[in-house]
Amino acid sequence: MSWMHQVAEAVESRLRDRGIRLTLGGEPTFVPLHPDGPEWSVSADGPTKLPLARCLAADLQQRIWPGSTLIYCPGKRYDGEVNPRWALRLIHGVDGQPPVRWPRCGQPGREGPPLAADGATAWLETFSARLGVTLRPVPLNDPLDPDRRVWAAPLTASLPEANGTFAWQAEPWNLAEEHRQLSGAPGPAGLRLPLEHLPDPIPRQVLTLECDGAGWELFLPPLTRRPLEVLLQAVADSLEGLAAPRLSGVLPFDTDGHWQVLGLTADPGVLEINLPVCHGWSDYDSWLRQLEQAGERVGLRSWKPASGGRQEGTGGGNHLLWGGPSLDEHPFFRRPGWLAGILRFWQHHPALAYLFTGSCVGSASQAPRPDEAIDDPWELELAYRALEQADEGWANDDPRGDHRGLIGETLRHLHADRSGNNHRSEISFDKFWNPGMPAGCLGLVEFRALESLPKVEWSSAIALLWSTIAAHLLEEEARPRGLVPWGQALHDRQLLPSQLWADLEAILALLAADGFALDPTPYRQLWDWRFPTLLQWESEGVSLEVRQALEPWPLICDFPREGGFTSRFIDASMRRLELTASPEFGPTYELLVNDKPLSMPSAGPWALRYRHHRLYPCFHPAIAPHLPLQLTIRRQDNGDRVADFRLQESDLSFRPMEPETAPNTHANPNAPAWSGPRPGLCTVDLRQG
């Protein structure tokens, strides 16, 4: 048994002893081997994304969930986008048995011919006979594809009786000839129906069949779970040698406790995977590994190639979610003090916000810390204190101790970005308990400051760290008190690689003292990958190391887009480096940046901020970039130049300069020095001159 599984067993044991079942969810993101096209950089959708998603779903159906059912669903709709984004949903039974028995190789069909247009009405008769109802399909035209044949038939199920039975109802749709046409928007025919011409007494539940060059497709009427299962089984039983159809529609609301659902969704620049509910870390780890293997088989991976042969994340998230096996067994509803202790712990440890996320951090990122988004952390203190006080005097089995509403209303307004978007938060509660929003009452706590990583072991190690912290903080005496007034240090000292590693080491030491010994190896590997060494210089026992560091990029004013919408723009022109020198460096050597001395403090850490580019729009357009960035090491005693390096933009590494191209620093030993850090900070900002 690996050390990860041993720690996971200890964590689960402690949670079980307290009667807690903490479930995990995840949203890893993938890109193709050659991520070409706007759908793999900035756009949510494009010509290659849905076919790749279907390939991945088919692989999962064959190898992971045999017999499962794939349904194309409308996803979220965003301002500036004409249609909702698509979302493929793969459904399976919670007992491991598929809810629909598909013939032969399952659905979508891989054997047999597709249904031809000239046999569509006959097939609908056979299918409806299995339901015990007579469908009355109406033919429709598609303005986007004259060769596509479409039929629509109203079909609904009555409310179930006390014994669970229900009856099917098929209504005639006397649609005038001039209205028998789909809308001009792309997508399945079932999303383009002229429903405005459906008579009021008839429910907006229509079965749609379409035949095109790619095969055939059924759009399922919106139904509750049990009628939909019966309908799908009737489809499967009516195939009689045909290939199974593509399916589209919307998922029922009452699938909890009956279906497992895995989603594949379109997100800007990436394909996002929504894991089914994982009942513990081992389940989560298993899914990550299976997805990695499935991605390799169809040409997808969790990283992009970067300059200099390096790897970088997909640019999308790898968000981790906590919840419970059901709302009745939710671990946080009756333990708001435990949840408040977790939130305090995260505020005390910036490594949890900055070490595992992408390059964009800070208040303008997709996952700002709560104390980055509000001006007065005292509001957070009041909120966490109220949750801790709610714990007092209530037994865990007392129904009055269910505080889901209090938790949701207390936290969702504070865990938000500066614009009030409570989805963009390091720890988001927009899906915890918000009755005013669709899917707002799922009891989910979403950790968003995580990105997809090139090694699945790293992502699993992070999830294990999260679960271990939760188990550690079950004991009230382990929870921190108060909040840390980080001030300017949060975006200065605490964003440097050395400080983030020191913070993580402190966390690992706390957990080890509590009996949870996590091997630091994968975290150190991740840290090295995240903050690569750009320069390593050593001479006679004296050394200088330069590493890439984090820089919080600011949000600039909204920028207009075509169509009358605005976009969030980030000024990503600034970069930061951390410089670490041995104690003997300062007395012996002097460091110059672009031929000007850089005053090094006697004790670290210290960093250098420089402007990498100046693209419109940006902050301070009058300040030019500081490239080419040159570092020179010269002796203090005689001013002789020892080494010269230039930052290579191609791979962001410092390379030695040839003597004939190096600056003649010896000729100008009295050049004015760069201004030092502002009081209380450790970063030298070259914009100050």
XYZ file of C-alpha atoms in Angstrom:
689
model
C 0.000 0.000 0.000
C 1.412 3.405 -0.981
C 1.911 6.153 1.575
C -0.980 8.045 -0.042
C -3.380 5.167 0.539
C -2.133 4.765 4.111
C -2.775 8.424 4.885
C -6.152 8.249 3.123
C -7.130 5.266 5.298
C -6.172 7.180 8.449
C -8.154 10.219 7.292
C -11.240 8.145 6.464
C -10.964 6.380 9.814
C -11.019 9.655 11.719
C -13.949 10.945 9.692
C -15.889 7.692 10.232
C -15.263 7.825 13.960
C -17.028 11.194 13.988
C -19.898 9.963 11.814
C -18.759 12.033 8.821
C -18.910 11.048 5.160
C -17.107 13.672 3.125
C -17.472 13.255 -0.634
C -15.158 14.703 -3.272
C -15.817 16.032 -6.738
C -13.504 17.385 -9.374
C -13.304 19.364 -12.600
C -10.044 18.427 -14.356
C -9.494 20.006 -17.766
C -7.904 18.609 -20.925
C -6.551 19.864 -24.236
C -5.487 17.988 -27.397
C -1.887 17.133 -28.212
C -1.866 20.031 -30.664
C -4.182 22.672 -29.160
C -4.752 24.683 -32.333
C -7.755 26.922 -32.863
C -9.519 29.478 -30.673
C -11.512 26.771 -28.851
C -8.213 25.691 -27.280
C -7.110 29.183 -26.273
C -9.923 31.676 -25.647
C -13.259 30.360 -26.978
C -15.580 27.921 -25.256
C -16.498 26.023 -28.408
C -15.188 25.284 -31.863
C -15.177 22.629 -34.580
C -12.857 20.144 -32.861
C -14.024 20.220 -29.247
C -17.331 18.317 -29.416
C -15.949 15.483 -31.599
C -13.050 15.020 -29.152
C -15.463 15.064 -26.224
C -17.566 12.364 -27.888
C -14.440 10.262 -28.493
C -13.486 10.506 -24.827
C -17.040 9.686 -23.730
C -17.125 6.640 -26.033
C -13.827 5.412 -24.573
C -15.204 5.757 -21.042
C -18.352 3.883 -22.080
C -16.326 0.998 -23.445
C -13.739 0.666 -20.670
C -14.997 2.312 -17.470
C -18.803 2.386 -17.534
C -19.945 -0.300 -19.998
C -23.632 0.021 -20.796
C -23.852 3.641 -19.656
C -25.919 6.206 -21.550
C -24.580 9.395 -23.155
C -26.863 12.425 -23.475
C -26.060 15.773 -25.120
C -27.447 18.490 -22.835
C -27.634 22.276 -23.021
C -25.221 23.742 -20.491
C -24.752 27.248 -19.133
C -25.440 30.307 -21.258
C -23.177 33.335 -20.889
C -23.578 36.939 -22.008
C -22.229 37.445 -25.490
C -22.812 33.814 -26.515
C -25.770 33.043 -28.787
C -26.522 29.558 -27.490
C -25.968 27.687 -24.243
C -22.724 25.769 -24.145
C -23.095 22.057 -24.662
C -22.522 19.460 -21.956
C -22.268 15.721 -22.549
C -23.635 13.707 -19.627
C -22.658 10.087 -19.115
C -25.081 8.324 -16.740
C -24.705 5.090 -14.832
C -26.437 3.501 -11.849
C -25.126 4.083 -8.321
C -25.212 0.305 -7.805
C -22.863 -0.199 -10.742
C -25.676 -1.378 -13.007
C -26.634 0.760 -16.022
C -30.137 2.269 -15.821
C -30.787 1.259 -19.456
C -30.046 -2.149 -21.009
C -28.626 -1.356 -24.459
C -28.167 -4.211 -26.935
C -24.775 -5.500 -28.026
C -22.060 -2.870 -27.636
C -24.236 -0.303 -25.915
C -25.031 3.310 -26.715
C -24.182 5.140 -28.870
C -24.397 2.172 -31.255
C -21.221 0.854 -32.802
C -22.893 -1.962 -34.723
C -25.636 -1.925 -37.281
C -26.833 0.753 -39.696
C -28.372 4.023 -38.505
C -32.067 4.648 -38.949
C -32.754 5.961 -42.450
C -35.154 8.845 -43.054
C -37.562 6.687 -45.056
C -37.989 4.375 -42.064
C -38.375 7.069 -39.370
C -42.175 7.139 -39.096
C -42.361 3.326 -39.032
C -39.776 3.209 -36.238
C -41.729 5.810 -34.256
C -44.827 3.588 -34.524
C -42.906 0.582 -33.181
C -41.373 2.646 -30.401
C -44.645 4.266 -29.309
C -46.382 0.860 -29.270
C -43.903 -0.242 -26.583
C -44.948 2.758 -24.515
C -48.632 1.991 -25.095
C -49.333 5.325 -26.777
C -49.814 6.606 -30.322
C -47.397 9.347 -31.342
C -48.423 11.883 -33.989
C -45.160 13.197 -35.414
C -45.022 16.501 -37.282
C -42.340 16.885 -40.000
C -40.141 19.997 -39.736
C -37.624 21.664 -42.060
C -34.101 22.704 -41.105
C -32.971 26.003 -42.703
C -29.336 25.134 -41.916
C -29.416 21.737 -43.652
C -32.162 21.042 -46.232
C -31.149 17.375 -46.298
C -31.805 16.873 -42.591
C -35.183 15.239 -41.884
C -36.865 16.074 -38.593
C -40.049 14.899 -36.846
C -41.471 16.254 -33.582
C -44.146 14.597 -31.421
C -45.502 15.921 -28.080
C -45.012 13.237 -25.427
C -45.432 13.506 -21.679
C -45.948 11.269 -18.660
C -48.635 11.781 -16.058
C -47.739 12.318 -12.440
C -46.978 9.002 -10.727
C -49.701 7.404 -8.679
C -49.229 6.319 -5.072
C -47.906 2.963 -6.286
C -45.391 4.682 -8.576
C -47.183 3.982 -11.864
C -47.759 6.629 -14.512
C -49.376 6.856 -17.936
C -48.027 8.208 -21.216
C -49.872 10.931 -23.077
C -49.370 11.954 -26.724
C -51.092 15.082 -27.976
C -51.606 16.154 -31.597
C -49.685 19.235 -32.718
C -51.715 20.890 -35.423
C -48.885 23.087 -36.623
C -49.509 25.276 -39.667
C -47.354 24.514 -42.678
C -45.619 27.915 -42.613
C -44.476 27.301 -39.012
C -42.996 23.858 -39.611
C -39.406 25.037 -39.464
C -36.580 24.892 -36.947
C -34.898 28.053 -35.731
C -31.661 29.151 -37.354
C -29.499 28.534 -34.289
C -27.093 25.558 -34.433
C -27.587 22.512 -32.230
C -29.942 19.536 -31.893
C -33.377 19.920 -33.450
C -35.015 19.555 -30.057
C -33.481 22.880 -28.973
C -34.723 24.658 -32.104
C -38.425 23.764 -32.113
C -41.140 26.385 -32.809
C -42.549 25.890 -29.321
C -44.154 29.326 -29.431
C -46.771 27.742 -31.713
C -47.536 24.845 -29.368
C -51.084 25.257 -27.954
C -51.153 26.312 -24.307
C -52.788 23.134 -22.901
C -50.008 20.965 -24.322
C -46.921 20.696 -22.042
C -43.603 21.794 -23.538
C -42.464 18.174 -23.701
C -41.683 17.050 -27.241
C -39.828 14.015 -28.554
C -37.778 14.940 -31.627
C -36.240 12.555 -34.160
C -33.744 13.740 -36.777
C -31.828 11.921 -39.497
C -28.750 13.440 -41.143
C -25.470 12.442 -42.726
C -23.977 11.585 -39.309
C -26.740 9.119 -38.361
C -29.836 9.713 -36.301
C -30.634 11.483 -33.048
C -33.447 11.615 -30.501
C -34.128 14.693 -28.391
C -35.807 13.483 -25.206
C -38.745 15.369 -23.705
C -38.047 16.794 -20.219
C -39.173 14.074 -17.788
C -38.538 12.897 -14.263
C -36.094 10.056 -13.753
C -38.358 6.996 -13.784
C -40.374 7.904 -16.933
C -37.138 8.811 -18.707
C -35.626 5.421 -17.846
C -38.750 3.698 -19.226
C -38.590 5.804 -22.397
C -34.890 5.054 -22.935
C -35.485 1.334 -22.413
C -38.235 1.460 -25.027
C -35.763 3.082 -27.428
C -33.196 0.341 -26.740
C -35.782 -2.417 -27.188
C -36.967 -0.920 -30.499
C -33.586 -0.898 -32.248
C -33.879 -4.398 -33.754
C -30.506 -4.377 -35.458
C -30.155 -0.614 -35.827
C -27.279 1.379 -34.417
C -28.326 3.221 -31.268
C -29.121 6.918 -31.803
C -27.344 9.948 -30.447
C -29.355 11.271 -27.527
C -29.942 14.845 -26.444
C -32.137 16.488 -23.823
C -32.033 17.667 -20.213
C -31.325 15.552 -17.157
C -34.063 14.963 -14.572
C -33.816 16.775 -11.256
C -34.477 13.638 -9.182
C -31.428 11.499 -9.994
C -29.707 11.745 -6.579
C -29.281 8.318 -5.055
C -30.065 6.619 -8.375
C -27.610 7.794 -11.032
C -23.932 8.559 -11.201
C -23.279 11.359 -13.683
C -20.009 12.269 -15.392
C -19.991 15.443 -17.476
C -17.870 16.671 -20.372
C -18.413 20.377 -20.926
C -17.169 23.168 -23.178
C -15.144 25.778 -21.316
C -12.913 28.539 -22.718
C -9.715 26.966 -24.023
C -10.301 23.511 -22.533
C -12.534 20.471 -22.293
C -13.751 20.271 -18.704
C -14.612 16.953 -17.043
C -17.106 16.957 -14.170
C -16.399 13.871 -12.095
C -19.193 11.838 -10.539
C -19.474 12.013 -6.765
C -16.404 10.321 -5.263
C -16.930 8.616 -1.906
C -13.454 9.217 -0.542
C -9.971 10.023 -1.784
C -9.295 6.582 -3.292
C -12.341 6.917 -5.532
C -11.207 10.385 -6.604
C -7.647 9.185 -7.297
C -8.970 6.264 -9.345
C -11.049 8.555 -11.551
C -8.132 10.892 -12.200
C -5.944 7.993 -13.290
C -8.625 6.473 -15.506
C -9.270 9.841 -17.152
C -5.567 10.313 -17.804
C -5.395 6.919 -19.511
C -8.571 7.540 -21.517
C -7.259 10.948 -22.564
C -4.017 9.398 -23.829
C -6.006 6.927 -25.941
C -8.005 9.656 -27.714
C -5.314 12.352 -27.924
C -6.047 14.526 -24.876
C -3.842 15.495 -21.943
C -3.840 17.729 -18.873
C -1.009 20.059 -19.963
C 0.258 22.176 -22.824
C 3.800 22.368 -24.198
C 5.580 25.564 -23.205
C 8.697 27.297 -24.431
C 12.060 25.743 -23.663
C 10.625 22.213 -23.611
C 8.695 22.889 -20.413
C 5.142 21.941 -19.640
C 2.414 24.245 -18.396
C -1.140 23.671 -17.232
C -4.059 23.596 -19.624
C -5.039 27.141 -18.681
C -8.240 25.721 -17.216
C -8.997 24.702 -13.681
C -8.877 21.463 -11.746
C -11.349 22.524 -9.111
C -11.970 20.286 -6.114
C -15.400 20.042 -4.494
C -16.522 18.838 -1.079
C -20.013 17.664 -0.266
C -21.958 14.849 1.303
C -23.535 11.584 0.122
C -26.928 13.310 0.425
C -28.326 16.522 1.828
C -29.588 14.567 4.842
C -26.054 13.322 5.561
C -24.188 16.496 4.720
C -21.039 16.861 6.860
C -21.149 20.669 7.228
C -24.836 21.461 7.773
C -24.615 20.609 11.484
C -20.960 21.536 11.939
C -20.601 25.192 10.925
C -17.780 25.655 13.432
C -15.722 22.992 11.689
C -16.282 24.738 8.365
C -15.313 28.094 9.853
C -12.124 26.527 11.221
C -11.272 25.255 7.745
C -11.799 28.725 6.258
C -9.616 30.307 8.941
C -6.888 27.754 8.241
C -6.929 28.584 4.535
C -6.653 32.298 5.346
C -3.636 31.604 7.567
C -1.800 29.673 4.817
C -1.288 31.487 1.491
C 0.385 28.402 0.020
C -3.062 26.803 -0.293
C -4.187 29.687 -2.522
C -1.056 30.318 -4.574
C 1.036 27.168 -4.856
C -1.364 24.955 -6.836
C -3.131 27.464 -9.064
C -2.365 29.044 -12.456
C -0.235 32.026 -13.392
C -2.988 34.586 -12.750
C -3.349 35.173 -9.006
C -4.714 37.923 -6.828
C -7.948 39.889 -6.793
C -8.337 39.833 -10.613
C -7.962 36.053 -10.873
C -10.691 33.447 -11.195
C -10.121 32.431 -7.567
C -9.260 35.417 -5.322
C -8.912 34.841 -1.604
C -11.755 36.378 0.427
C -9.337 38.856 2.016
C -8.223 39.954 -1.468
C -11.767 40.748 -2.525
C -12.949 42.826 0.428
C -11.315 45.870 1.977
C -11.973 45.033 5.615
C -11.186 41.465 6.798
C -13.151 42.264 9.952
C -16.281 41.328 7.988
C -14.828 37.860 7.510
C -14.010 37.644 11.202
C -17.623 38.442 12.098
C -18.909 35.841 9.641
C -16.645 33.038 10.844
C -17.371 33.905 14.472
C -21.129 33.665 13.821
C -20.698 30.177 12.361
C -18.582 29.073 15.301
C -21.202 30.346 17.749
C -23.908 28.442 15.869
C -22.176 25.211 16.901
C -22.666 25.908 20.588
C -25.441 24.142 22.419
C -26.612 21.889 19.607
C -26.190 18.132 19.407
C -25.305 16.738 16.018
C -28.573 14.788 15.840
C -30.744 17.773 16.772
C -32.675 18.849 13.642
C -32.537 22.449 14.829
C -28.788 22.197 14.383
C -29.074 22.144 10.590
C -27.496 25.463 9.606
C -27.361 25.140 5.816
C -29.289 28.391 5.303
C -27.167 30.308 7.798
C -23.944 29.035 6.237
C -25.054 29.848 2.712
C -26.262 33.366 3.472
C -23.276 34.157 5.682
C -20.560 33.065 3.285
C -21.757 33.488 -0.279
C -21.758 37.299 -0.038
C -18.215 37.429 1.375
C -16.582 34.645 -0.602
C -16.790 36.535 -3.901
C -14.615 38.686 -6.129
C -14.654 42.482 -6.069
C -17.585 42.621 -8.506
C -19.720 40.421 -6.242
C -19.402 37.281 -8.356
C -19.578 34.494 -5.777
C -18.492 31.866 -8.271
C -15.091 33.512 -8.722
C -13.681 32.862 -5.283
C -10.870 30.768 -3.889
C -13.467 28.857 -1.850
C -16.839 29.304 -3.513
C -20.244 28.772 -1.906
C -22.420 29.624 -4.907
C -23.649 25.998 -5.063
C -23.867 25.462 -1.303
C -27.299 26.790 -0.311
C -28.647 29.541 -2.515
C -32.364 28.905 -3.213
C -32.534 31.829 -5.628
C -30.182 30.246 -8.180
C -30.528 27.181 -10.431
C -28.499 24.316 -8.948
C -27.751 26.592 -5.988
C -28.706 24.126 -3.239
C -26.292 21.238 -3.795
C -24.329 21.630 -0.561
C -21.046 21.980 -2.459
C -17.900 23.762 -1.282
C -15.733 24.453 -4.325
C -11.985 25.035 -4.098
C -11.119 26.936 -7.270
C -7.453 27.915 -6.764
C -6.283 24.691 -8.420
C -5.163 24.065 -11.981
C -4.739 20.957 -14.085
C -1.233 19.546 -13.732
C 0.953 17.379 -15.983
C 1.151 14.549 -13.424
C -1.931 12.911 -12.011
C 0.017 12.028 -8.847
C 0.344 15.735 -8.083
C -3.389 16.345 -8.371
C -4.087 13.322 -6.164
C -1.545 14.556 -3.603
C -3.301 17.927 -3.442
C -6.705 16.295 -2.896
C -5.192 14.134 -0.153
C -3.689 17.218 1.489
C -7.118 18.882 1.427
C -8.860 15.873 3.018
C -6.117 15.525 5.631
C -6.476 19.159 6.665
C -10.226 18.637 7.041
C -9.663 15.632 9.319
C -6.991 17.485 11.320
C -9.349 20.413 11.973
C -12.113 18.216 13.371
C -10.535 18.818 16.755
C -11.480 22.287 17.936
C -8.111 22.905 19.560
C -6.421 22.422 16.161
C -8.334 25.272 14.560
C -6.647 28.674 14.272
C -8.084 31.680 16.071
C -8.548 35.040 14.477
C -7.366 36.064 11.030
C -3.888 37.080 9.931
C -3.656 40.791 8.962
C -1.472 40.139 5.958
C -1.680 43.626 4.487
C 0.785 44.310 1.667
C 2.873 41.276 2.602
C 0.257 39.005 1.015
C 1.100 40.232 -2.486
C 4.760 40.800 -1.759
C 6.599 38.353 0.494
C 3.931 35.641 0.470
C 3.969 35.294 -3.325
C 7.624 34.282 -3.415
C 8.490 30.613 -3.999
C 10.644 30.317 -0.860
C 7.860 31.616 1.357
C 5.202 29.419 -0.218
C 7.358 26.339 0.330
C 8.075 27.353 3.922
C 4.334 27.763 4.496
C 3.580 24.341 3.015
C 6.332 22.762 5.127
C 4.670 24.250 8.207
C 1.347 22.683 7.176
C 2.947 19.281 6.603
C 4.632 19.494 10.019
C 1.272 20.230 11.689
C -0.328 17.247 9.991
C 2.610 14.939 10.802
C 2.353 15.885 14.480
C -1.302 14.815 14.302
C -0.426 11.388 12.897
C -0.817 12.173 9.179
C 2.659 11.888 7.642
C 2.442 13.124 4.062
C 5.552 12.547 1.967
C 6.749 16.000 0.796
C 8.227 14.591 -2.444
C 5.304 15.206 -4.841
C 4.720 18.665 -3.380
C 8.380 19.564 -3.814
C 8.308 18.284 -7.394
C 5.244 20.394 -8.069
C 6.912 23.428 -6.462
C 9.980 22.990 -8.673
C 7.784 22.716 -11.770
C 5.715 25.716 -10.757
C 8.718 27.935 -9.964
C 11.534 26.861 -12.307
C 15.111 27.917 -11.715
C 16.060 30.552 -14.293
C 19.653 31.051 -13.156
C 21.989 29.053 -10.911
C 25.400 30.674 -10.434
C 28.131 29.532 -8.050
C 31.783 30.443 -7.600
C 34.079 29.412 -4.758
C 31.195 28.553 -2.450
C 29.248 31.751 -3.176
C 25.929 31.276 -4.984
C 23.048 33.161 -6.561
C 19.756 31.548 -7.610
C 16.940 33.177 -9.583
C 13.497 31.613 -9.736
C 10.307 32.636 -11.440
C 7.860 34.055 -8.879
C 4.199 35.041 -8.881
C 2.918 38.485 -9.764
C -0.705 39.551 -9.059
C -1.937 41.018 -12.326
C -4.481 43.839 -11.946
C -7.900 44.048 -13.558
C -8.287 47.012 -15.888
C -11.532 48.663 -16.982
C -14.067 46.643 -18.946
C -13.295 46.592 -22.631
C -16.012 46.655 -25.342
C -16.530 43.627 -27.545
C -18.398 43.098 -30.768
C -22.101 42.705 -30.041
C -22.306 45.359 -27.351
C -20.764 43.292 -24.549
C -17.725 43.957 -22.411
C -14.843 41.711 -21.401
C -12.668 41.485 -18.304
C -9.105 42.389 -19.249
C -6.062 41.669 -17.118
C -2.825 43.637 -17.393
C -0.356 40.739 -17.516
C 2.640 42.873 -18.476
C 4.514 42.561 -15.178
C 6.754 39.669 -14.100
C 8.557 38.927 -10.844
C 11.718 37.016 -10.000
C 12.913 35.802 -6.613
C 16.665 36.113 -6.035
C 18.309 34.000 -3.355
C 21.964 34.588 -2.533
C 24.281 32.839 -0.105
C 25.366 34.945 2.927
C 28.807 35.516 1.400
C 27.427 37.058 -1.798
C 26.760 40.576 -0.487
C 30.180 41.243 1.059
C 31.982 39.887 -2.012
C 29.874 40.702 -5.040
C 27.532 43.322 -6.393
C 24.561 42.626 -8.675
C 23.636 44.939 -11.547
C 20.391 44.929 -13.518
C 20.579 46.524 -16.950
C 23.895 48.145 -15.983
C 22.561 49.717 -12.770
C 23.419 48.420 -9.272
C 20.713 46.601 -7.363
C 20.928 47.086 -3.606
C 20.463 43.710 -1.963
C 19.081 43.609 1.572
C 21.189 41.867 4.148
C 18.518 39.250 4.801
C 16.116 37.690 2.321
C 13.795 37.088 0.797
C 13.916 39.643 -1.956
C 12.501 39.924 -5.454
C 12.669 41.866 -8.678
C 9.631 43.120 -10.591
C 10.044 44.140 -14.225
C 7.840 44.975 -17.203
C 7.815 42.227 -19.793
C 5.648 43.826 -22.487
C 3.366 46.779 -23.159
C 0.259 45.642 -25.009
C -2.797 47.859 -25.298
C -4.786 48.126 -23.088
C -2.547 48.151 -20.031
C -1.655 50.070 -16.899
C 0.906 52.861 -17.252
C 1.358 52.830 -21.043
C 4.128 55.438 -20.709
C 6.460 52.959 -18.985
C 8.486 50.925 -21.476
C 9.364 47.241 -21.029
C 12.629 46.458 -19.272
C 13.754 43.898 -21.838
C 16.333 42.798 -22.659
C 16.848 42.110 -18.948
C 20.521 41.701 -18.088
C 22.114 40.614 -14.811
C 25.754 41.335 -14.099
C 27.815 40.045 -11.182
C 30.909 42.094 -10.349
C 33.333 42.122 -7.476
C 32.973 44.665 -4.703
C 36.698 45.225 -4.191
C 37.843 46.120 -7.704
C 34.663 46.389 -9.813
C 35.709 43.584 -12.163
C 32.882 41.919 -14.032
C 32.597 38.220 -13.116
C 29.579 37.049 -15.124
C 26.878 38.500 -17.377
C 23.494 36.940 -18.155
C 20.575 37.896 -20.369
C 16.975 36.764 -19.921
C 15.829 34.766 -22.928
C 12.234 35.585 -23.791
C 11.816 32.270 -25.596
C 12.137 30.083 -22.518
C 12.441 32.605 -19.663
C 15.913 31.515 -18.602
C 19.100 33.501 -18.077
C 21.952 32.569 -20.376
C 25.589 33.709 -20.232
C 26.431 36.619 -22.514
C 29.460 36.693 -24.756
C 32.107 39.196 -23.582
C 31.752 41.343 -26.702
C 27.996 41.787 -26.139
C 28.109 42.244 -22.384
C 27.693 45.752 -20.938
C 30.938 47.485 -19.974
C 30.103 47.783 -16.303
C 33.727 48.192 -15.321
C 33.760 51.522 -17.205
C 30.865 52.859 -15.132
C 31.344 51.711 -11.522
C 29.390 54.645 -10.094
C 26.126 54.173 -12.034
C 23.094 55.209 -9.932
C 21.435 52.291 -8.174
C 17.864 51.118 -8.640
C 15.461 52.350 -5.984
C 15.059 49.817 -3.201
C 11.806 48.186 -2.079
C 9.103 50.347 -0.622
C 9.085 50.375 3.201
C 8.102 47.030 4.662
C 8.306 45.209 1.312
C 10.941 43.014 -0.286
C 10.305 43.571 -4.005
C 12.425 45.972 -6.064
C 10.147 47.465 -8.736
C 12.118 48.596 -11.794
C 9.307 50.981 -12.713
C 10.508 53.210 -9.878
C 13.813 53.811 -11.675
